Tab-separated table of N, CA and C in Angstrom:
chain	number	residue	atom	x	y	z
O	1	MET	N	0.843	-1.182	0.000
O	1	MET	CA	0.000	0.000	0.000
O	1	MET	C	0.890	1.248	0.000
O	2	ILE	N	0.625	2.155	-0.895
O	2	ILE	CA	1.409	3.371	-1.007
O	2	ILE	C	0.780	4.463	-0.164
O	3	LYS	N	1.618	5.117	0.661
O	3	LYS	CA	1.173	6.286	1.408
O	3	LYS	C	1.394	7.491	0.515
O	4	SER	N	0.327	8.071	0.067
O	4	SER	CA	0.459	9.156	-0.901
O	4	SER	C	0.614	10.525	-0.253
O	5	GLU	N	0.732	10.594	1.072
O	5	GLU	CA	0.833	11.904	1.715
O	5	GLU	C	2.109	12.633	1.315
O	6	ASN	N	3.175	11.912	1.010
O	6	ASN	CA	4.423	12.555	0.594
O	6	ASN	C	4.250	13.305	-0.722
O	7	ILE	N	3.544	12.706	-1.656
O	7	ILE	CA	3.298	13.352	-2.936
O	7	ILE	C	2.228	14.435	-2.778
O	8	ASN	N	1.205	14.161	-1.973
O	8	ASN	CA	0.132	15.134	-1.800
O	8	ASN	C	0.626	16.432	-1.179
O	9	ILE	N	1.548	16.351	-0.238
O	9	ILE	CA	2.098	17.558	0.381
O	9	ILE	C	2.776	18.418	-0.678
O	10	ALA	N	3.586	17.795	-1.515
O	10	ALA	CA	4.283	18.540	-2.572
O	10	ALA	C	3.295	19.113	-3.583
O	11	LEU	N	2.278	18.355	-3.937
O	11	LEU	CA	1.305	18.837	-4.916
O	11	LEU	C	0.475	19.995	-4.375
O	12	VAL	N	0.086	19.928	-3.113
O	12	VAL	CA	-0.701	21.018	-2.521
O	12	VAL	C	0.134	22.292	-2.441
O	13	ILE	N	1.374	22.173	-1.977
O	13	ILE	CA	2.242	23.356	-1.905
O	13	ILE	C	2.509	23.899	-3.308
O	14	GLY	N	2.710	23.025	-4.279
O	14	GLY	CA	2.912	23.458	-5.659
O	14	GLY	C	1.691	24.155	-6.231
O	15	ALA	N	0.508	23.648	-5.909
O	15	ALA	CA	-0.724	24.289	-6.379
O	15	ALA	C	-0.891	25.669	-5.760
O	16	VAL	N	-0.581	25.797	-4.480
O	16	VAL	CA	-0.676	27.097	-3.825
O	16	VAL	C	0.287	28.091	-4.454
O	17	LEU	N	1.526	27.660	-4.701
O	17	LEU	CA	2.506	28.556	-5.330
O	17	LEU	C	2.110	28.925	-6.759
O	18	THR	N	1.541	27.981	-7.482
O	18	THR	CA	1.135	28.246	-8.857
O	18	THR	C	-0.039	29.214	-8.908
O	19	ILE	N	-1.033	28.982	-8.076
O	19	ILE	CA	-2.213	29.847	-8.072
O	19	ILE	C	-1.867	31.247	-7.583
O	20	THR	N	-1.051	31.314	-6.529
O	20	THR	CA	-0.735	32.628	-5.968
O	20	THR	C	0.354	33.366	-6.738
O	21	SER	N	0.902	32.775	-7.781
O	21	SER	CA	1.920	33.500	-8.556
O	21	SER	C	1.295	34.646	-9.351
O	22	PHE	N	-0.008	34.601	-9.560
O	22	PHE	CA	-0.666	35.686	-10.282
O	22	PHE	C	-0.896	36.901	-9.389
O	23	VAL	N	-0.974	36.673	-8.085
O	23	VAL	CA	-0.973	37.745	-7.087
O	23	VAL	C	0.080	37.308	-6.063
O	24	PRO	N	1.362	37.605	-6.323
O	24	PRO	CA	2.471	36.953	-5.607
O	24	PRO	C	2.760	37.493	-4.208
O	25	VAL	N	1.728	37.646	-3.402
O	25	VAL	CA	1.936	38.156	-2.044
O	25	VAL	C	2.762	37.162	-1.226
O	26	ILE	N	2.426	35.882	-1.307
O	26	ILE	CA	3.143	34.861	-0.539
O	26	ILE	C	4.607	34.797	-0.974
O	27	GLN	N	4.848	34.818	-2.279
O	27	GLN	CA	6.216	34.750	-2.769
O	27	GLN	C	7.029	35.979	-2.367
O	28	ILE	N	6.406	37.142	-2.390
O	28	ILE	CA	7.125	38.363	-2.001
O	28	ILE	C	7.462	38.331	-0.516
O	29	ILE	N	6.527	37.861	0.306
O	29	ILE	CA	6.808	37.718	1.745
O	29	ILE	C	7.941	36.721	1.960
O	30	MET	N	7.914	35.608	1.210
O	30	MET	CA	8.984	34.619	1.334
O	30	MET	C	10.325	35.208	0.904
O	31	LEU	N	10.329	36.035	-0.136
O	31	LEU	CA	11.583	36.627	-0.608
O	31	LEU	C	12.135	37.638	0.391
O	32	TYR	N	11.255	38.427	1.003
O	32	TYR	CA	11.733	39.355	2.032
O	32	TYR	C	12.293	38.598	3.234
O	33	ALA	N	11.604	37.534	3.641
O	33	ALA	CA	12.100	36.716	4.754
O	33	ALA	C	13.410	36.040	4.374
O	34	ASN	N	13.514	35.590	3.133
O	34	ASN	CA	14.749	34.969	2.676
O	34	ASN	C	15.882	35.977	2.638
O	35	GLY	N	15.590	37.200	2.271
O	35	GLY	CA	16.602	38.252	2.305
O	35	GLY	C	17.089	38.517	3.718
O	36	GLY	N	16.172	38.490	4.681
O	36	GLY	CA	16.569	38.630	6.086
O	36	GLY	C	17.422	37.478	6.552
O	37	PHE	N	17.071	36.282	6.102
O	37	PHE	CA	17.857	35.093	6.435
O	37	PHE	C	19.262	35.210	5.846
O	38	LEU	N	19.361	35.631	4.590
O	38	LEU	CA	20.670	35.774	3.951
O	38	LEU	C	21.478	36.915	4.556
O	39	TYR	N	20.793	37.932	5.081
O	39	TYR	CA	21.506	39.039	5.709
O	39	TYR	C	22.287	38.560	6.936
O	40	THR	N	21.717	37.586	7.641
O	40	THR	CA	22.423	36.996	8.781
O	40	THR	C	23.745	36.392	8.337
O	41	PHE	N	23.720	35.647	7.241
O	41	PHE	CA	24.946	35.044	6.740
O	41	PHE	C	25.865	36.069	6.094
O	42	GLU	N	25.286	37.131	5.576
O	42	GLU	CA	26.113	38.215	5.051
O	42	GLU	C	26.935	38.844	6.169
O	43	ALA	N	26.325	39.003	7.347
O	43	ALA	CA	27.044	39.568	8.497
O	43	ALA	C	28.071	38.578	9.040
O	44	ILE	N	27.710	37.300	9.074
O	44	ILE	CA	28.621	36.278	9.606
O	44	ILE	C	29.824	36.081	8.682
O	45	LEU	N	29.559	35.962	7.381
O	45	LEU	CA	30.622	35.700	6.409
O	45	LEU	C	31.329	36.956	5.947
O	46	ASN	N	30.793	38.120	6.317
O	46	ASN	CA	31.369	39.414	5.964
O	46	ASN	C	31.543	39.554	4.448
O	47	THR	N	30.501	39.214	3.713
O	47	THR	CA	30.498	39.354	2.262
O	47	THR	C	29.122	39.822	1.810
O	48	SER	N	29.086	40.557	0.732
O	48	SER	CA	27.802	40.982	0.174
O	48	SER	C	27.606	40.412	-1.230
O	49	ASP	N	28.371	39.404	-1.574
O	49	ASP	CA	28.269	38.755	-2.869
O	49	ASP	C	27.061	37.811	-2.849
O	50	TYR	N	25.958	38.221	-3.504
O	50	TYR	CA	24.734	37.432	-3.464
O	50	TYR	C	24.859	36.115	-4.198
O	51	SER	N	25.728	36.035	-5.179
O	51	SER	CA	25.917	34.751	-5.855
O	51	SER	C	26.545	33.738	-4.898
O	52	LEU	N	27.409	34.204	-3.982
O	52	LEU	CA	27.980	33.324	-2.964
O	52	LEU	C	26.959	33.027	-1.870
O	53	LEU	N	26.234	34.046	-1.446
O	53	LEU	CA	25.236	33.855	-0.391
O	53	LEU	C	24.066	32.987	-0.848
O	54	ASN	N	23.832	32.945	-2.145
O	54	ASN	CA	22.736	32.131	-2.661
O	54	ASN	C	22.988	30.646	-2.430
O	55	TYR	N	24.242	30.259	-2.312
O	55	TYR	CA	24.545	28.856	-2.038
O	55	TYR	C	24.149	28.453	-0.614
O	56	VAL	N	23.958	29.423	0.262
O	56	VAL	CA	23.396	29.132	1.587
O	56	VAL	C	21.967	28.635	1.419
O	57	ASN	N	21.208	29.266	0.510
O	57	ASN	CA	19.862	28.788	0.193
O	57	ASN	C	19.902	27.357	-0.329
O	58	LEU	N	20.835	27.085	-1.221
O	58	LEU	CA	20.956	25.744	-1.785
O	58	LEU	C	21.286	24.727	-0.702
O	59	LEU	N	22.220	25.063	0.178
O	59	LEU	CA	22.600	24.148	1.250
O	59	LEU	C	21.424	23.846	2.171
O	60	PHE	N	20.722	24.879	2.612
O	60	PHE	CA	19.588	24.656	3.500
O	60	PHE	C	18.418	23.986	2.776
O	61	GLY	N	18.284	24.227	1.477
O	61	GLY	CA	17.269	23.533	0.691
O	61	GLY	C	17.534	22.037	0.626
O	62	ILE	N	18.790	21.664	0.431
O	62	ILE	CA	19.161	20.243	0.388
O	62	ILE	C	18.979	19.602	1.758
O	63	LEU	N	19.371	20.309	2.815
O	63	LEU	CA	19.201	19.769	4.169
O	63	LEU	C	17.724	19.574	4.524
O	64	SER	N	16.879	20.526	4.135
O	64	SER	CA	15.449	20.372	4.425
O	64	SER	C	14.828	19.277	3.568
O	65	LEU	N	15.351	19.049	2.382
O	65	LEU	CA	14.875	17.957	1.539
O	65	LEU	C	15.226	16.602	2.156
O	66	ILE	N	16.426	16.493	2.695
O	66	ILE	CA	16.833	15.266	3.393
O	66	ILE	C	15.981	15.052	4.637
O	67	ALA	N	15.708	16.138	5.371
O	67	ALA	CA	14.863	16.030	6.558
O	67	ALA	C	13.443	15.626	6.181
O	68	PHE	N	12.931	16.119	5.053
O	68	PHE	CA	11.607	15.714	4.571
O	68	PHE	C	11.580	14.220	4.269
O	69	TYR	N	12.647	13.727	3.669
O	69	TYR	CA	12.704	12.305	3.321
O	69	TYR	C	12.652	11.422	4.562
O	70	PHE	N	13.335	11.835	5.616
O	70	PHE	CA	13.412	10.993	6.805
O	70	PHE	C	12.324	11.291	7.838
O	71	ALA	N	11.472	12.275	7.607
O	71	ALA	CA	10.408	12.612	8.566
O	71	ALA	C	9.363	11.502	8.608
O	72	LYS	N	8.918	11.193	9.806
O	72	LYS	CA	7.925	10.130	9.985
O	72	LYS	C	6.513	10.689	10.166
O	73	LYS	N	6.388	11.785	10.916
O	73	LYS	CA	5.070	12.348	11.216
O	73	LYS	C	4.695	13.386	10.173
O	74	ILE	N	3.397	13.493	9.935
O	74	ILE	CA	2.895	14.389	8.890
O	74	ILE	C	3.212	15.849	9.189
O	75	GLY	N	3.184	16.231	10.449
O	75	GLY	CA	3.504	17.617	10.810
O	75	GLY	C	4.924	17.988	10.451
O	76	PHE	N	5.851	17.090	10.717
O	76	PHE	CA	7.243	17.349	10.360
O	76	PHE	C	7.443	17.323	8.845
O	77	LYS	N	6.708	16.465	8.147
O	77	LYS	CA	6.806	16.442	6.682
O	77	LYS	C	6.366	17.771	6.097
O	78	ILE	N	5.271	18.315	6.617
O	78	ILE	CA	4.782	19.602	6.132
O	78	ILE	C	5.776	20.709	6.468
O	79	LEU	N	6.307	20.675	7.689
O	79	LEU	CA	7.280	21.686	8.103
O	79	LEU	C	8.514	21.673	7.211
O	80	TRP	N	9.059	20.487	6.959
O	80	TRP	CA	10.263	20.394	6.131
O	80	TRP	C	9.967	20.686	4.664
O	81	ALA	N	8.751	20.374	4.207
O	81	ALA	CA	8.381	20.701	2.827
O	81	ALA	C	8.292	22.221	2.640
O	82	ILE	N	7.705	22.910	3.613
O	82	ILE	CA	7.622	24.366	3.533
O	82	ILE	C	9.017	24.984	3.612
O	83	ALA	N	9.864	24.446	4.484
O	83	ALA	CA	11.234	24.951	4.577
O	83	ALA	C	11.973	24.737	3.266
O	84	ASN	N	11.766	23.584	2.643
O	84	ASN	CA	12.419	23.314	1.367
O	84	ASN	C	11.967	24.282	0.300
O	85	VAL	N	10.675	24.545	0.233
O	85	VAL	CA	10.157	25.477	-0.759
O	85	VAL	C	10.672	26.894	-0.476
O	86	PHE	N	10.770	27.258	0.790
O	86	PHE	CA	11.287	28.570	1.174
O	86	PHE	C	12.708	28.773	0.638
O	87	PHE	N	13.582	27.806	0.886
O	87	PHE	CA	14.969	27.938	0.455
O	87	PHE	C	15.131	27.717	-1.045
O	88	SER	N	14.425	26.746	-1.604
O	88	SER	CA	14.545	26.471	-3.041
O	88	SER	C	13.997	27.623	-3.874
O	89	ASN	N	12.869	28.172	-3.446
O	89	ASN	CA	12.281	29.295	-4.175
O	89	ASN	C	13.216	30.504	-4.133
O	90	GLY	N	13.795	30.770	-2.980
O	90	GLY	CA	14.757	31.863	-2.879
O	90	GLY	C	15.966	31.643	-3.772
O	91	PHE	N	16.459	30.405	-3.808
O	91	PHE	CA	17.607	30.068	-4.649
O	91	PHE	C	17.291	30.290	-6.123
O	92	ILE	N	16.135	29.815	-6.547
O	92	ILE	CA	15.770	29.913	-7.968
O	92	ILE	C	15.493	31.356	-8.367
O	93	ILE	N	14.815	32.099	-7.506
O	93	ILE	CA	14.530	33.507	-7.821
O	93	ILE	C	15.836	34.291	-7.956
O	94	LEU	N	16.779	34.048	-7.043
O	94	LEU	CA	18.051	34.765	-7.139
O	94	LEU	C	18.836	34.356	-8.375
O	95	LEU	N	18.705	33.107	-8.796
O	95	LEU	CA	19.356	32.691	-10.044
O	95	LEU	C	18.648	33.288	-11.254
O	96	GLU	N	17.329	33.259	-11.212
O	96	GLU	CA	16.532	33.653	-12.370
O	96	GLU	C	16.527	35.166	-12.579
O	97	MET	N	16.160	35.901	-11.555
O	97	MET	CA	16.078	37.352	-11.683
O	97	MET	C	17.390	38.007	-11.343
O	98	GLY	N	18.121	37.379	-10.475
O	98	GLY	CA	19.468	37.748	-10.114
O	98	GLY	C	19.731	39.199	-9.799
O	99	TYR	N	20.681	39.398	-8.948
O	99	TYR	CA	21.103	40.745	-8.611
O	99	TYR	C	22.109	41.268	-9.625
O	100	THR	N	22.773	40.367	-10.324
O	100	THR	CA	23.754	40.820	-11.304
O	100	THR	C	23.065	41.324	-12.567
O	101	LYS	N	21.993	40.653	-12.986
O	101	LYS	CA	21.275	41.079	-14.182
O	101	LYS	C	20.393	42.285	-13.890
O	102	GLY	N	19.804	42.327	-12.695
O	102	GLY	CA	18.934	43.429	-12.335
O	102	GLY	C	17.648	43.441	-13.126
O	103	GLY	N	17.300	42.325	-13.730
O	103	GLY	CA	16.126	42.282	-14.588
O	103	GLY	C	14.928	41.647	-13.926
O	104	ASP	N	13.821	41.823	-14.578
O	104	ASP	CA	12.571	41.233	-14.135
O	104	ASP	C	11.895	40.676	-15.384
O	105	THR	N	11.051	39.681	-15.187
O	105	THR	CA	10.361	39.104	-16.330
O	105	THR	C	9.277	40.062	-16.800
O	106	GLU	N	8.941	40.000	-18.063
O	106	GLU	CA	7.992	40.950	-18.640
O	106	GLU	C	6.586	40.783	-18.058
O	107	PRO	N	5.929	39.642	-18.186
O	107	PRO	CA	4.718	39.534	-17.365
O	107	PRO	C	5.175	39.273	-15.937
O	108	TYR	N	4.688	40.054	-15.003
O	108	TYR	CA	5.196	40.030	-13.630
O	108	TYR	C	5.092	38.654	-12.978
O	109	PHE	N	4.098	37.863	-13.357
O	109	PHE	CA	3.871	36.585	-12.692
O	109	PHE	C	4.736	35.461	-13.242
O	110	LEU	N	5.358	35.642	-14.393
O	110	LEU	CA	6.084	34.552	-15.036
O	110	LEU	C	7.265	34.057	-14.198
O	111	GLY	N	8.024	34.974	-13.617
O	111	GLY	CA	9.157	34.571	-12.779
O	111	GLY	C	8.712	33.799	-11.547
O	112	PHE	N	7.628	34.250	-10.925
O	112	PHE	CA	7.112	33.550	-9.733
O	112	PHE	C	6.533	32.191	-10.106
O	113	LEU	N	5.895	32.111	-11.252
O	113	LEU	CA	5.328	30.846	-11.713
O	113	LEU	C	6.430	29.829	-11.991
O	114	ILE	N	7.461	30.255	-12.698
O	114	ILE	CA	8.573	29.356	-13.021
O	114	ILE	C	9.306	28.916	-11.759
O	115	SER	N	9.596	29.860	-10.875
O	115	SER	CA	10.327	29.499	-9.655
O	115	SER	C	9.489	28.606	-8.745
O	116	GLY	N	8.184	28.823	-8.699
O	116	GLY	CA	7.325	27.961	-7.886
O	116	GLY	C	7.299	26.535	-8.395
O	117	ILE	N	7.213	26.383	-9.697
O	117	ILE	CA	7.201	25.041	-10.286
O	117	ILE	C	8.557	24.364	-10.102
O	118	LEU	N	9.638	25.103	-10.349
O	118	LEU	CA	10.972	24.511	-10.202
O	118	LEU	C	11.306	24.190	-8.743
O	119	ALA	N	10.758	24.946	-7.805
O	119	ALA	CA	11.024	24.682	-6.389
O	119	ALA	C	10.311	23.432	-5.907
O	120	ILE	N	9.219	23.072	-6.547
O	120	ILE	CA	8.441	21.906	-6.120
O	120	ILE	C	9.001	20.605	-6.690
O	121	ILE	N	9.673	20.655	-7.813
O	121	ILE	CA	10.133	19.430	-8.480
O	121	ILE	C	11.010	18.551	-7.580
O	122	PRO	N	12.035	19.082	-6.880
O	122	PRO	CA	12.832	18.199	-6.016
O	122	PRO	C	12.009	17.582	-4.886
O	123	LEU	N	11.053	18.344	-4.367
O	123	LEU	CA	10.198	17.831	-3.296
O	123	LEU	C	9.289	16.723	-3.806
O	124	LEU	N	8.762	16.898	-4.996
O	124	LEU	CA	7.903	15.890	-5.600
O	124	LEU	C	8.687	14.617	-5.919
O	125	VAL	N	9.878	14.767	-6.463
O	125	VAL	CA	10.717	13.600	-6.774
O	125	VAL	C	11.101	12.864	-5.488
O	126	THR	N	11.422	13.600	-4.437
O	126	THR	CA	11.760	12.979	-3.153
O	126	THR	C	10.564	12.219	-2.590
O	127	GLY	N	9.366	12.798	-2.702
O	127	GLY	CA	8.158	12.105	-2.243
O	127	GLY	C	7.897	10.826	-3.010
O	128	ILE	N	8.099	10.861	-4.321
O	128	ILE	CA	7.900	9.661	-5.152
O	128	ILE	C	8.932	8.599	-4.793
O	129	ILE	N	10.185	8.997	-4.630
O	129	ILE	CA	11.229	8.039	-4.256
O	129	ILE	C	10.938	7.434	-2.894
O	130	LYS	N	10.500	8.274	-1.953
O	130	LYS	CA	10.205	7.783	-0.607
O	130	LYS	C	9.064	6.785	-0.629
O	131	GLU	N	8.028	7.075	-1.380
O	131	GLU	CA	6.891	6.161	-1.438
O	131	GLU	C	7.248	4.859	-2.126
O	132	ASN	N	8.028	4.918	-3.188
O	132	ASN	CA	8.444	3.691	-3.869
O	132	ASN	C	9.371	2.868	-2.993
O	133	THR	N	10.237	3.520	-2.225
O	133	THR	CA	11.143	2.805	-1.326
O	133	THR	C	10.361	2.105	-0.232
O	134	PHE	N	9.417	2.817	0.389
O	134	PHE	CA	8.624	2.211	1.457
O	134	PHE	C	7.707	1.130	0.928
O	135	ASP	N	7.246	1.275	-0.328
O	135	ASP	CA	6.404	0.246	-0.917
O	135	ASP	C	7.201	-1.039	-1.123
O	136	LYS	N	8.440	-0.930	-1.553
O	136	LYS	CA	9.267	-2.120	-1.750
O	136	LYS	C	9.653	-2.754	-0.418
O	137	ILE	N	9.898	-1.931	0.596
O	137	ILE	CA	10.242	-2.470	1.912
O	137	ILE	C	9.048	-3.192	2.516
O	138	SER	N	7.840	-2.652	2.364
O	138	SER	CA	6.668	-3.292	2.939
O	138	SER	C	6.322	-4.593	2.217
O	139	ASN	N	6.702	-4.729	0.943
O	139	ASN	CA	6.467	-5.978	0.223
O	139	ASN	C	7.423	-7.075	0.669
O	140	LEU	N	8.529	-6.723	1.289
O	140	LEU	CA	9.476	-7.722	1.763
O	140	LEU	C	8.960	-8.446	3.003
O	141	ASP	N	8.082	-7.796	3.755
O	141	ASP	CA	7.565	-8.408	4.994
O	141	ASP	C	6.664	-9.558	4.749
């Protein structure tokens, strides 16, 4: 029996990000919070190079993805999924719109839509892998 909650969590968060990209209040709040998070590391590392600081987002995104994979309770799965989307979305937005280019996408929602979809893909793949792994383990019993 497959527990589909791992995939459902990723799909629900992806749907919320996709729908709200047309009025990107959630994404803008996440970006401001992510900027505050990166400012902490900017002070610690004594650098203002955003391309270097963006790898902090990548590191924490990978760590939260690993924590999502190993989480047993649904509350922790949701918490780690939201943390993963927070860091992954920040990473992708900084890569996509970047501080070096200084550009923005022509339709305002396109950048948020693309980053929301790309931020969900690793979470969705991790959920599918986790469910297939647990399905094979349960068949061994």
